[in-house]
Each structure stands twice: as structure tokens, then as C-alpha cells.
mmCIF file of C-alpha atoms in Angstrom:
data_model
loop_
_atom_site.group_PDB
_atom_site.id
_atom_site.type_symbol
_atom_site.label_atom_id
_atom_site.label_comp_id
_atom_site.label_asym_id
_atom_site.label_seq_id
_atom_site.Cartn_x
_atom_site.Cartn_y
_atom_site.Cartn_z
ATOM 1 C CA UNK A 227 141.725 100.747 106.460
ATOM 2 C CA UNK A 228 139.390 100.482 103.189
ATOM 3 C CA UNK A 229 136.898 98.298 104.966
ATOM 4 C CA UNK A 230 136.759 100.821 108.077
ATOM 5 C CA UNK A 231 135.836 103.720 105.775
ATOM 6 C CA UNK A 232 133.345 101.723 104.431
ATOM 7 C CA UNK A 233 131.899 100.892 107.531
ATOM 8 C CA UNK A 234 132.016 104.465 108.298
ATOM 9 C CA UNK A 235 130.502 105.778 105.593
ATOM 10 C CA UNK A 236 127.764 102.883 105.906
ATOM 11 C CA UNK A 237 127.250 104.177 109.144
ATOM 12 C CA UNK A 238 126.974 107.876 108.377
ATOM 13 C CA UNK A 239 126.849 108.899 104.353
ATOM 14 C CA UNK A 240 123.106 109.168 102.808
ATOM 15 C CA UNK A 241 122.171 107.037 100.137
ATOM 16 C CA UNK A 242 122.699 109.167 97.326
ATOM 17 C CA UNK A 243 126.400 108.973 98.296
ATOM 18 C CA UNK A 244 126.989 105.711 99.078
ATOM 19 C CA UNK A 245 125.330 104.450 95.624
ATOM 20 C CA UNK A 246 127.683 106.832 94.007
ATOM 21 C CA UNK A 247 130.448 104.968 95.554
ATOM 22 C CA UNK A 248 129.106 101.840 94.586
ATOM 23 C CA UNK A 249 128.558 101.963 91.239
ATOM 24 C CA UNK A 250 132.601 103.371 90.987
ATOM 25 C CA UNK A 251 133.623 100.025 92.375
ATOM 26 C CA UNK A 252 135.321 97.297 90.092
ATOM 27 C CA UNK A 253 133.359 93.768 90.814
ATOM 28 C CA UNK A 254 135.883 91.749 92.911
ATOM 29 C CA UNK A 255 135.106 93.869 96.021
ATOM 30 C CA UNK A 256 131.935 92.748 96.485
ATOM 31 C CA UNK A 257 132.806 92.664 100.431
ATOM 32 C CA UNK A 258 133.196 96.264 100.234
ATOM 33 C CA UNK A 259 129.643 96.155 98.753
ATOM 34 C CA UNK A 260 128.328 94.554 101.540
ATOM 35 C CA UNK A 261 128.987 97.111 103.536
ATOM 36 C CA UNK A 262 128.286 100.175 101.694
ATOM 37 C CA UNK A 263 124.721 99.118 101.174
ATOM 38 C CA UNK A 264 124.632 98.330 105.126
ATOM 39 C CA UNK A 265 124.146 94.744 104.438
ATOM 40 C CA UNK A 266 126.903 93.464 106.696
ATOM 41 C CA UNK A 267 126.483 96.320 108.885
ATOM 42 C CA UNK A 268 122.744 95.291 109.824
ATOM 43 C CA UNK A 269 124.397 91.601 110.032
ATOM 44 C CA UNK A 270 126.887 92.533 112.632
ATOM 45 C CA UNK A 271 124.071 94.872 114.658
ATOM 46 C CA UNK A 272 121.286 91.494 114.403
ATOM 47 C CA UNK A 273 123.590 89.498 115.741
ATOM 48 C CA UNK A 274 124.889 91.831 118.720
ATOM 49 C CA UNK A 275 120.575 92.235 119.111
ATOM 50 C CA UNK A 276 119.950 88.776 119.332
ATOM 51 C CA UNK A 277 122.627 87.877 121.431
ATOM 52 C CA UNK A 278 122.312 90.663 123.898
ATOM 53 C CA UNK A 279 118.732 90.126 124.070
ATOM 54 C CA UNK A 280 117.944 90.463 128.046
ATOM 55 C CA UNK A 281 113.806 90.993 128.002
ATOM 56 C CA UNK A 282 111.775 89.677 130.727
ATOM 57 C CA UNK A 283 108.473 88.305 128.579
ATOM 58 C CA UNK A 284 106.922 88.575 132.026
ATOM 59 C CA UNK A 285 106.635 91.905 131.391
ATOM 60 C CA UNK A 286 104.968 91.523 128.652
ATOM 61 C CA UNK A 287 102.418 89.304 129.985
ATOM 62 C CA UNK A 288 101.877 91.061 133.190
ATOM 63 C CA UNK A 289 101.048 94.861 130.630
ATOM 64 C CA UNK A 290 98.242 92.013 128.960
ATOM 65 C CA UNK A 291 96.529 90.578 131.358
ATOM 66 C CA UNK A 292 96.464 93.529 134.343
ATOM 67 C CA UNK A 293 95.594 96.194 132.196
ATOM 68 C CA UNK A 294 91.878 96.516 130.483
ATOM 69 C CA UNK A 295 93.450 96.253 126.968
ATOM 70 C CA UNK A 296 89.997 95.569 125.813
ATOM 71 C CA UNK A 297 90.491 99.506 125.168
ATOM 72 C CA UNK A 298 91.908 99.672 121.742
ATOM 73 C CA UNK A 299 93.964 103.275 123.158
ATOM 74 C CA UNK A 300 95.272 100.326 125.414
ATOM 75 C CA UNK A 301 95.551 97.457 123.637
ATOM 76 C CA UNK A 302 97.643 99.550 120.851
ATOM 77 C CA UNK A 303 100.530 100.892 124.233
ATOM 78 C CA UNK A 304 101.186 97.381 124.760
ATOM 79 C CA UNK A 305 101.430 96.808 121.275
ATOM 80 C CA UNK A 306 103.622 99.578 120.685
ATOM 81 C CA UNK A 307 105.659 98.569 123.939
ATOM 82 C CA UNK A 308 106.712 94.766 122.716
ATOM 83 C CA UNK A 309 107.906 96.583 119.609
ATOM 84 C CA UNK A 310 110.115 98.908 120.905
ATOM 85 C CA UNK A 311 111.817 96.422 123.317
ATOM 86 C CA UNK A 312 112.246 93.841 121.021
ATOM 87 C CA UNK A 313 113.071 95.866 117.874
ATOM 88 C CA UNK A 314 115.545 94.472 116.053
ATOM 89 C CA UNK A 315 115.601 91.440 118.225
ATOM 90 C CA UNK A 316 113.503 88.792 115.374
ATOM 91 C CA UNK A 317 112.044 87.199 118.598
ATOM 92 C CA UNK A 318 108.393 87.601 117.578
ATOM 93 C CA UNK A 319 107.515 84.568 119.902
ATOM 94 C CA UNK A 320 105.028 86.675 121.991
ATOM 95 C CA UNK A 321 103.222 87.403 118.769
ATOM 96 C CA UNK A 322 102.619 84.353 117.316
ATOM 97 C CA UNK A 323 101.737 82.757 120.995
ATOM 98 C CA UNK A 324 99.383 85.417 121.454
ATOM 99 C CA UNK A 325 98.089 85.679 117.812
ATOM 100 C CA UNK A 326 94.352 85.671 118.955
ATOM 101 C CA UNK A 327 94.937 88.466 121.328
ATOM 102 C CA UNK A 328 96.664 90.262 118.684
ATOM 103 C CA UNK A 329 94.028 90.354 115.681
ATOM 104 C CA UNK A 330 90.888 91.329 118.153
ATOM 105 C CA UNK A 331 92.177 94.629 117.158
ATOM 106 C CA UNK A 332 90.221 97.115 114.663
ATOM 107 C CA UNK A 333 91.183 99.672 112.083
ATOM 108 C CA UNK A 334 94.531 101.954 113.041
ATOM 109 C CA UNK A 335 95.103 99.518 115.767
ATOM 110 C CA UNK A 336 95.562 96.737 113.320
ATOM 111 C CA UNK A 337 97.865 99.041 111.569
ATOM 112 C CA UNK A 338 99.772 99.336 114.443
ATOM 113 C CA UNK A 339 100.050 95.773 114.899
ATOM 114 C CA UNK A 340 101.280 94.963 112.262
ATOM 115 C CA UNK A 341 103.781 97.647 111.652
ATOM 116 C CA UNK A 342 104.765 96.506 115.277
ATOM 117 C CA UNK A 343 106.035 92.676 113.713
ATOM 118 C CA UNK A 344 107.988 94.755 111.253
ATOM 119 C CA UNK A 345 109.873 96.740 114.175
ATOM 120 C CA UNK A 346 110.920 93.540 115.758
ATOM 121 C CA UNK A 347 112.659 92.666 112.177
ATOM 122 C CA UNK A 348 114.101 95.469 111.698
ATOM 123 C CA UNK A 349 117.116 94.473 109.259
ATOM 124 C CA UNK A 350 116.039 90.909 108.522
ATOM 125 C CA UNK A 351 116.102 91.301 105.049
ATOM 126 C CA UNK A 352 116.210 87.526 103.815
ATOM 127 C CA UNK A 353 112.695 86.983 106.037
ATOM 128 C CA UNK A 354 110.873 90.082 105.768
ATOM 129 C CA UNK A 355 108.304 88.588 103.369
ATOM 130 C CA UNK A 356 108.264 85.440 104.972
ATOM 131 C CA UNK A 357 107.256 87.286 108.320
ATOM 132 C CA UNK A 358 104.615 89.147 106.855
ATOM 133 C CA UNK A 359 103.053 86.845 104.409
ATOM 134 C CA UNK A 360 100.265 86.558 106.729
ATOM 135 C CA UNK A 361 99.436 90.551 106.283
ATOM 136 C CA UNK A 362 100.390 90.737 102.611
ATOM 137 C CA UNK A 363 97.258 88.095 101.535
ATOM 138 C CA UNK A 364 94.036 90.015 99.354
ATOM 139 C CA UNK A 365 91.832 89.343 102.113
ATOM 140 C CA UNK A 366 93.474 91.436 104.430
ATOM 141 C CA UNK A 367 91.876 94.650 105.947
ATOM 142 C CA UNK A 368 93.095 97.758 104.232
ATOM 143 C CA UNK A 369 94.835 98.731 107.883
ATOM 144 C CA UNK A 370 95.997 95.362 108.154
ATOM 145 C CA UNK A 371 97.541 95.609 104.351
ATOM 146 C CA UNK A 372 98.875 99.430 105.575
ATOM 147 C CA UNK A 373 100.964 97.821 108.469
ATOM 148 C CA UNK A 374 101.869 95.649 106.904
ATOM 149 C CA UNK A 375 103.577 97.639 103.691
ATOM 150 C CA UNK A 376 104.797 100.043 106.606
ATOM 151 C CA UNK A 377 106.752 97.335 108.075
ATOM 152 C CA UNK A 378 108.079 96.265 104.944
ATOM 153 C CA UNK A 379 109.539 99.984 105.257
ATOM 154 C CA UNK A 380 110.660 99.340 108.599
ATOM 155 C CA UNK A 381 112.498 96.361 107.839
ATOM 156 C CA UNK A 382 114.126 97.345 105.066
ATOM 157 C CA UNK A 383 114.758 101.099 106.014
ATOM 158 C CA UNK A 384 117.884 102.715 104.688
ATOM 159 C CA UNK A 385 118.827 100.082 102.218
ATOM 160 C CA UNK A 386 117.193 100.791 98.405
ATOM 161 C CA UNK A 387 119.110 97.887 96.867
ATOM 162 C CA UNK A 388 116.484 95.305 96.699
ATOM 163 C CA UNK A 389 114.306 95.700 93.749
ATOM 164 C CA UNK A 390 111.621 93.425 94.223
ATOM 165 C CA UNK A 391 110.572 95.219 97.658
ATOM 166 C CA UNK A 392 111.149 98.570 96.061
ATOM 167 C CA UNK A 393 108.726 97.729 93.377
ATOM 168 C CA UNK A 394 105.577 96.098 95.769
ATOM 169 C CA UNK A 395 105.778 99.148 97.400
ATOM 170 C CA UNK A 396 105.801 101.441 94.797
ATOM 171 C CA UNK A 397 103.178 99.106 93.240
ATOM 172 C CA UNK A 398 100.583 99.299 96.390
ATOM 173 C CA UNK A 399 101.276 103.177 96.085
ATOM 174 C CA UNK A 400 100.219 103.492 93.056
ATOM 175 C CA UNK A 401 97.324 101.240 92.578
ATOM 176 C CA UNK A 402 96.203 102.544 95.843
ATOM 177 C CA UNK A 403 96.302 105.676 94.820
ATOM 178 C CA UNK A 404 93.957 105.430 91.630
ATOM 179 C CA UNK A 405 90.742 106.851 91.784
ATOM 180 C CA UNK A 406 88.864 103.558 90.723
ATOM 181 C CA UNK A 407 90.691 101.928 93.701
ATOM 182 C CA UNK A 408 88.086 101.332 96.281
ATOM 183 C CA UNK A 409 87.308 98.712 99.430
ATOM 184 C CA UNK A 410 84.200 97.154 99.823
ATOM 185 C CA UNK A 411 82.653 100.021 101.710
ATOM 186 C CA UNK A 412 83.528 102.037 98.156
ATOM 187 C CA UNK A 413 86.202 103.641 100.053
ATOM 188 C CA UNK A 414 89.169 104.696 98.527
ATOM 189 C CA UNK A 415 92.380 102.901 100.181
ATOM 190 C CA UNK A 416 93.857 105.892 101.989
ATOM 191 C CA UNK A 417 95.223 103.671 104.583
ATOM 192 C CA UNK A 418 97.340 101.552 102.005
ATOM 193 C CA UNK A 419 98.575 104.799 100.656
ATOM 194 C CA UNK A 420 99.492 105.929 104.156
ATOM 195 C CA UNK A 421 101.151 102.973 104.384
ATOM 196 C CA UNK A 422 103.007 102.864 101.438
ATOM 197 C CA UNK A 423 104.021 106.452 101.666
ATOM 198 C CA UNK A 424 106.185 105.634 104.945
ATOM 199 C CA UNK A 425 107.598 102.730 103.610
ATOM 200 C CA UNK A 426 108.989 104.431 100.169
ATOM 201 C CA UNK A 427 110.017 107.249 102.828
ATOM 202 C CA UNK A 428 112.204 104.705 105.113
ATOM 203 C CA UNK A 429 113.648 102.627 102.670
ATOM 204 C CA UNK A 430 114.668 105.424 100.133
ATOM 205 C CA UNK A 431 116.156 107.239 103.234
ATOM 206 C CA UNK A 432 118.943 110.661 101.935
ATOM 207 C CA UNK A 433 118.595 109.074 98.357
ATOM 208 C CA UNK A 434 117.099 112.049 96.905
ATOM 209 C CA UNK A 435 115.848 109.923 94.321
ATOM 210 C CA UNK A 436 113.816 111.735 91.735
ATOM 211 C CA UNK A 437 110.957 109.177 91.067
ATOM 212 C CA UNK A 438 110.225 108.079 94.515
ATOM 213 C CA UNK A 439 110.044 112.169 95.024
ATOM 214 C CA UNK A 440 107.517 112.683 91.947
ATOM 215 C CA UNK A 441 105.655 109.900 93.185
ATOM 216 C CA UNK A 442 105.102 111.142 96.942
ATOM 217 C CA UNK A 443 104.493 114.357 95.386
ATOM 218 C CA UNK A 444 101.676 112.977 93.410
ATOM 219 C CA UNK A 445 100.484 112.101 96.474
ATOM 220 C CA UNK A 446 100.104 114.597 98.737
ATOM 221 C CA UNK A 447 98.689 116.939 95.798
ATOM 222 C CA UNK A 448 95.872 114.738 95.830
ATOM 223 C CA UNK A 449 95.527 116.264 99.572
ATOM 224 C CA UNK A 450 93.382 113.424 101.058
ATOM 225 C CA UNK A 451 94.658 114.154 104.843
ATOM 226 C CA UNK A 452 95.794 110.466 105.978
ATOM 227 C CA UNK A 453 97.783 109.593 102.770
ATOM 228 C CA UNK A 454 98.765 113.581 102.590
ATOM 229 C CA UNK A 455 100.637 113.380 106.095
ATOM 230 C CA UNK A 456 102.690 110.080 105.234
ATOM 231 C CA UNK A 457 103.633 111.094 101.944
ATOM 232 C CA UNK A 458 104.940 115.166 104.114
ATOM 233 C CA UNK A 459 106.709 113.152 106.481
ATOM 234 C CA UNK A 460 108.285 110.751 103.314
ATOM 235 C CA UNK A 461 108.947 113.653 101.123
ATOM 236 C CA UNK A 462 111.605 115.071 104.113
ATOM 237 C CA UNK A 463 112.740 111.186 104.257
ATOM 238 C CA UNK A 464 113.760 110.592 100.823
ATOM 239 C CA UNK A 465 115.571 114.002 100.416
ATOM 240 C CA UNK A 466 116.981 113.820 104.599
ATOM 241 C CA UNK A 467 120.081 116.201 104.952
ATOM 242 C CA UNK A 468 119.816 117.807 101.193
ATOM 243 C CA UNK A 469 118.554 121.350 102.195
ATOM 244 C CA UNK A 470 117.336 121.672 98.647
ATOM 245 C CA UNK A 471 115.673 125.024 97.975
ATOM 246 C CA UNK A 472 112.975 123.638 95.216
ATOM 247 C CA UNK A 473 112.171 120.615 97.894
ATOM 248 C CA UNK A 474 111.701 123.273 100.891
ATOM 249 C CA UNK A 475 109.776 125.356 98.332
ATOM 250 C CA UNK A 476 107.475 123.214 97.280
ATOM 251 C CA UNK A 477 106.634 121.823 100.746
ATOM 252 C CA UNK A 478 105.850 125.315 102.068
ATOM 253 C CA UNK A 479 103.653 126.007 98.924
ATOM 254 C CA UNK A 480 101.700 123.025 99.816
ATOM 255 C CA UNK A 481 101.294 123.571 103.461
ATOM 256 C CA UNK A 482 100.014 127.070 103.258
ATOM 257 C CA UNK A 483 97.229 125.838 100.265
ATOM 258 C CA UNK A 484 96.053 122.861 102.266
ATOM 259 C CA UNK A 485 93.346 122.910 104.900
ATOM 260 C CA UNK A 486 94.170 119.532 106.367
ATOM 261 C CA UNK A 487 96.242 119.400 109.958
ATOM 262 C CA UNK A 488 97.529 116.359 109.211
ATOM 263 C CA UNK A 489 98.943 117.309 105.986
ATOM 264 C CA UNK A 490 100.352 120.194 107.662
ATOM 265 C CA UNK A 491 101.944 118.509 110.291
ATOM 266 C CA UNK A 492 103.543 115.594 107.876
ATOM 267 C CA UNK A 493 104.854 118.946 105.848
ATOM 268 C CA UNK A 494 106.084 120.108 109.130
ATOM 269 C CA UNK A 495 108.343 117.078 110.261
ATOM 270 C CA UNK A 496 109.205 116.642 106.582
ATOM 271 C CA UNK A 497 110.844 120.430 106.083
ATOM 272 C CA UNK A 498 112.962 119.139 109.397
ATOM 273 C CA UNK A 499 114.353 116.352 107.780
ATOM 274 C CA UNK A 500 114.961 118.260 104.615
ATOM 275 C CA UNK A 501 117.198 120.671 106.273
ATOM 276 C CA UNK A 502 118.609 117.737 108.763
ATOM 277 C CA UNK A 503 122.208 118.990 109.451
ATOM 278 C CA UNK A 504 122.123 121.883 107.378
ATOM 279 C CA UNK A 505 122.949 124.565 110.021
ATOM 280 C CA UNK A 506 122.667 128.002 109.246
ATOM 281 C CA UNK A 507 121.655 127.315 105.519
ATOM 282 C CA UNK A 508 118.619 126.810 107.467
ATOM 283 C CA UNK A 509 117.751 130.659 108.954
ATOM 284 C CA UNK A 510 115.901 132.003 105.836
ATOM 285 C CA UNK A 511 113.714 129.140 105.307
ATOM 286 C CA UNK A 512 113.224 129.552 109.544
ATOM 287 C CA UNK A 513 112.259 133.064 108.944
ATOM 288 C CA UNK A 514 110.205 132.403 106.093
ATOM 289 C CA UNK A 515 108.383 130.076 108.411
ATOM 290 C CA UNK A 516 107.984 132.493 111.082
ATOM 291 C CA UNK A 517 106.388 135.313 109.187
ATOM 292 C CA UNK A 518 103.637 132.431 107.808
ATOM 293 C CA UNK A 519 100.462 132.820 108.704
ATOM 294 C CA UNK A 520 100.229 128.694 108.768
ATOM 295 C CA UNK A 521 100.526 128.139 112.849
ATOM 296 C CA UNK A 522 101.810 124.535 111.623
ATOM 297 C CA UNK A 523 104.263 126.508 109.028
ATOM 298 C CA UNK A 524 105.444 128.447 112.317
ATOM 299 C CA UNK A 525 105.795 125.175 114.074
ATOM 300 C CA UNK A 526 108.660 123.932 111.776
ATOM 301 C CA UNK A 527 110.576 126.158 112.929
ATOM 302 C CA UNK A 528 111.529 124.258 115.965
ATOM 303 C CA UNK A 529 111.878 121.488 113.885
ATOM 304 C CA UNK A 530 114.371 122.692 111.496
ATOM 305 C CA UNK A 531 116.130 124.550 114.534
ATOM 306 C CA UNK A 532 116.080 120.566 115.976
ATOM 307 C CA UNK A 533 117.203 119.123 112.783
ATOM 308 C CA UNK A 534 120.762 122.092 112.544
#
């Protein structure tokens, strides 16, 4: 009966919860552990994945070579495509067969590429660095290094309990961030930020954890429009469910200062998460939304009247 509530509450409790739980628990139960933290949740779910597994790579192959994918708008479907139906699944075979056809892709689409790898590992904590050694080296392209920090995210989404990922992504936020942090072309690495933002946001998932918050906030202040939408959307991730007044606050402050659509849009998706299951705590912030003269402001309304 112990381990089912565990599994339940693995299954359905935010993070904020569940590490209060944790930290209550006397050290021989490290099974219970386990679970809590998802760890032998997302064991259980890989394995069903991998064993289930019923692609046809023929579809694959036949999306590649019929359709012009020498269109990046093209090129990226596909892409997107082979993530979604083998997410989860660790079978990145496809990838590494058709690495060449892979990296003739430029800027977001090399984002999207490699975020794509980290959607196939979804859960596969032990090889997450492993996989993505290849994206993580100095050399990389700043989209490339993006992806690739966004599929750490992926990969590790929902479970805060390993340090060492925690801290390279808070680590690329941050020096990515800096003002004396430029590319070659003197650019500042928005990309990495945006990057990083979503990662922080998936992994510290309904934790409500303070610094991660102060750090996204830092962010989006800065309101640089790619980094700015990441760091909306991870703001509503890290405090998912909470319906916290100062959170909803400050997000609607922000939104109706900026002149950036994207950073309006991130806010937008981000207030919905905030007030994710709230119900009708949610109706004032709704009106408060509908009597802004922000269209995107307005547009959170269906949002938050998704997210009750």
C-alpha cells in the first residue's frame, strides 16, 4: 500500500511536494525514494517504450527522401516527426545512420535537431550526457549548444534531483546571459539562453523553487525577445499549479511593459501554467486579463480558462 501511494504521488504531486516528502523519510527506504523522485517510475515507462516499440523506419525514410527537405521549413517536420514517434523510445538509430543528413541543417533548425535526440531520451537519465556529448563540445554552434541544453531539459524533465545537470544548466544560463558573453559574430548568445531557460523550466517542473525563479526572472527583465519568451514560458513551469498571486503579478507587469510578441506570448503560456488546476481562483486574474489593453494579455485568458 506505501509503495502504491508513492507511485501515485510520483505520478501526480508537483515537486515541491514530493521533496517535502522526501526529505521526512528515514534512510532505509531508499526504494520509496526511487519512486518519489520518479526514478523507478521513468524505469518502468522506458522499459514498457522500448518494448512496445512498433515504428516502421520506412516511414521515416520514405518523409526523407520524397519530400524536398532541402527546405529547412521541411527538413525541420521530419525532424520534429522522428521525435515525436520515437520519444521516449532511446532508439536514435535513424540519427546516427543519417548523421550527415542531419547536420546540413542551419541556425533554429539545428536547434531543433538537436532538442529532437533529447525527445527520443526522454527519461534516460544514466546516458543523457553520453548522448549529447557530441552537442555539448565548445565548437558547437550557439543553436547547436541551445538544443542541445534544451534536451538536457527534456531528458531530465520533472526530476530536480541530479545536481550536476542542475548546475550546467544553470551555469550556461548564466554565463550566457552576461553582457561580455558574445559569439564570434559579437553576438550575444540569446539562443543558449533560450535554451537554457526551457531546460531549468522542464526539469524544475511545480518546484516553485525560489532561485531557479530569481534566475528566469533575471532573464526576461533583460527583455531580449528570444531568451524573454523561454524564460515566460519557464517562469509558469517552475511554479505549474501554484496560482501564486506575486508570480501572476509580476508576469502581467512584465507583459504589459514589454514591446516584444514573443515575450508576450512566453508570458502568456506561462500565466496558464501558473494557474494550472486552480479553478475558479483563476476568474480575477481572467478578468484582469480581459480588461488589458495587451491583445496577448487578453489571449491568456483562454489559456488559464484551458489550464482550470
Amino acid at each position: 500500500m506505501g509503495y502504491q501511494i508513492a507511485f501515485e504521488l510520483a505520478e501526480n504531486a508537483h515537486q515541491k511536494y514530493r521533496a517535502q516528502v522526501i526529505d521526512n523519510l528515514p534512510p532505509e527506504l531508499n526504494i520509496v525514494k526511487d519512486i518519489l523522485t520518479r526514478k523507478l517510475l521513468l524505469q518502468k515507462y522506458l522499459d514498457f517504450l522500448f518494448q512496445k516499440n512498433k515504428n516502421d523506419i520506412h516511414v521515416l525514410i520514405s518523409l526523407k527522401d520524397s519530400l524536398d527537405t532541402a527546405r529547412s521549413i521541411i527538413h525541420t517536420s521530419v525532424t520534429i516527426a522522428y521525435s515525436y514517434m520515437y520519444a521516449g523510445v532511446g532508439d536514435d538509430n535513424f540519427f546516427r545512420v543519417n548523421l550527415n543528413w542531419f547536420i546540413t541543417t542551419r541556425k533554429w533548425a539545428q536547434f531543433t535537431t538537436a532538442a529532437a535526440v533529447g525527445a527520443i531520451h526522454v527519461g534516460h537519465l544514466e546516458d543523457a550526457l553520453k548522448v549529447l556529448t557530441s552537442f555539448l563540445v565548445k565548437e558547437a554552434p550557439e543553436h547547436v549548444t541551445g538544443g542541445a541544453i534544451y534536451a538536457l531539459g527534456l531528458i531530465y524533465v520533472n526530476y530536480r534531483w541530479d545536481k550536476a545537470i542542475l548546475n550546467i544548466v544553470t551555469e550556461k544560463l548564466e554565463s550566457s546571459s552576461q553582457k561580455t558573453s558574445y559569439d564570434q559574430t559579437n553576438k550575444p548568445l540569446y539562443v543558449i539562453q533560450h535554451g537554457a531557460c526551457l531546460a531549468l523550466g522542464l526539469i524544475s517542473l511545480g518546484s516553485r523553487d525560489t532561485s531557479h525563479y530569481n534566475l528566469l526572472l533575471k532573464v526576461i527583465r533583460e527583455d531580449h525577445p528570444e531568451p524573454g519568451e523561454a524564460a515566460g514560458y519557464a517562469l509558469g513551469m517552475v511554479m505549474l499549479g501554484s496560482g501564486s498571486q506575486e508570480t501572476i503579478d509580476e508576469m502581467i507587469r512584465i507583459c504589459e511593459n514589454t514591446e516584444h510578441e514573443k515575450i508576450m506570448r512566453g508570458i502568456a503560456m506561462g500565466l496558464g501554467f501558473v494557474l494550472y488546476g486552480c479553478g475558479a481562483r483563476a476568474n480575477d486574474t481572467i478578468q484582469r486579463m480581459l480588461d488589458s489593453s495587451s491583445l496577448s494579455c487578453a489571449r491568456s485568458c483562454m489559456i488559464i480558462a484551458l489550464a482550470t
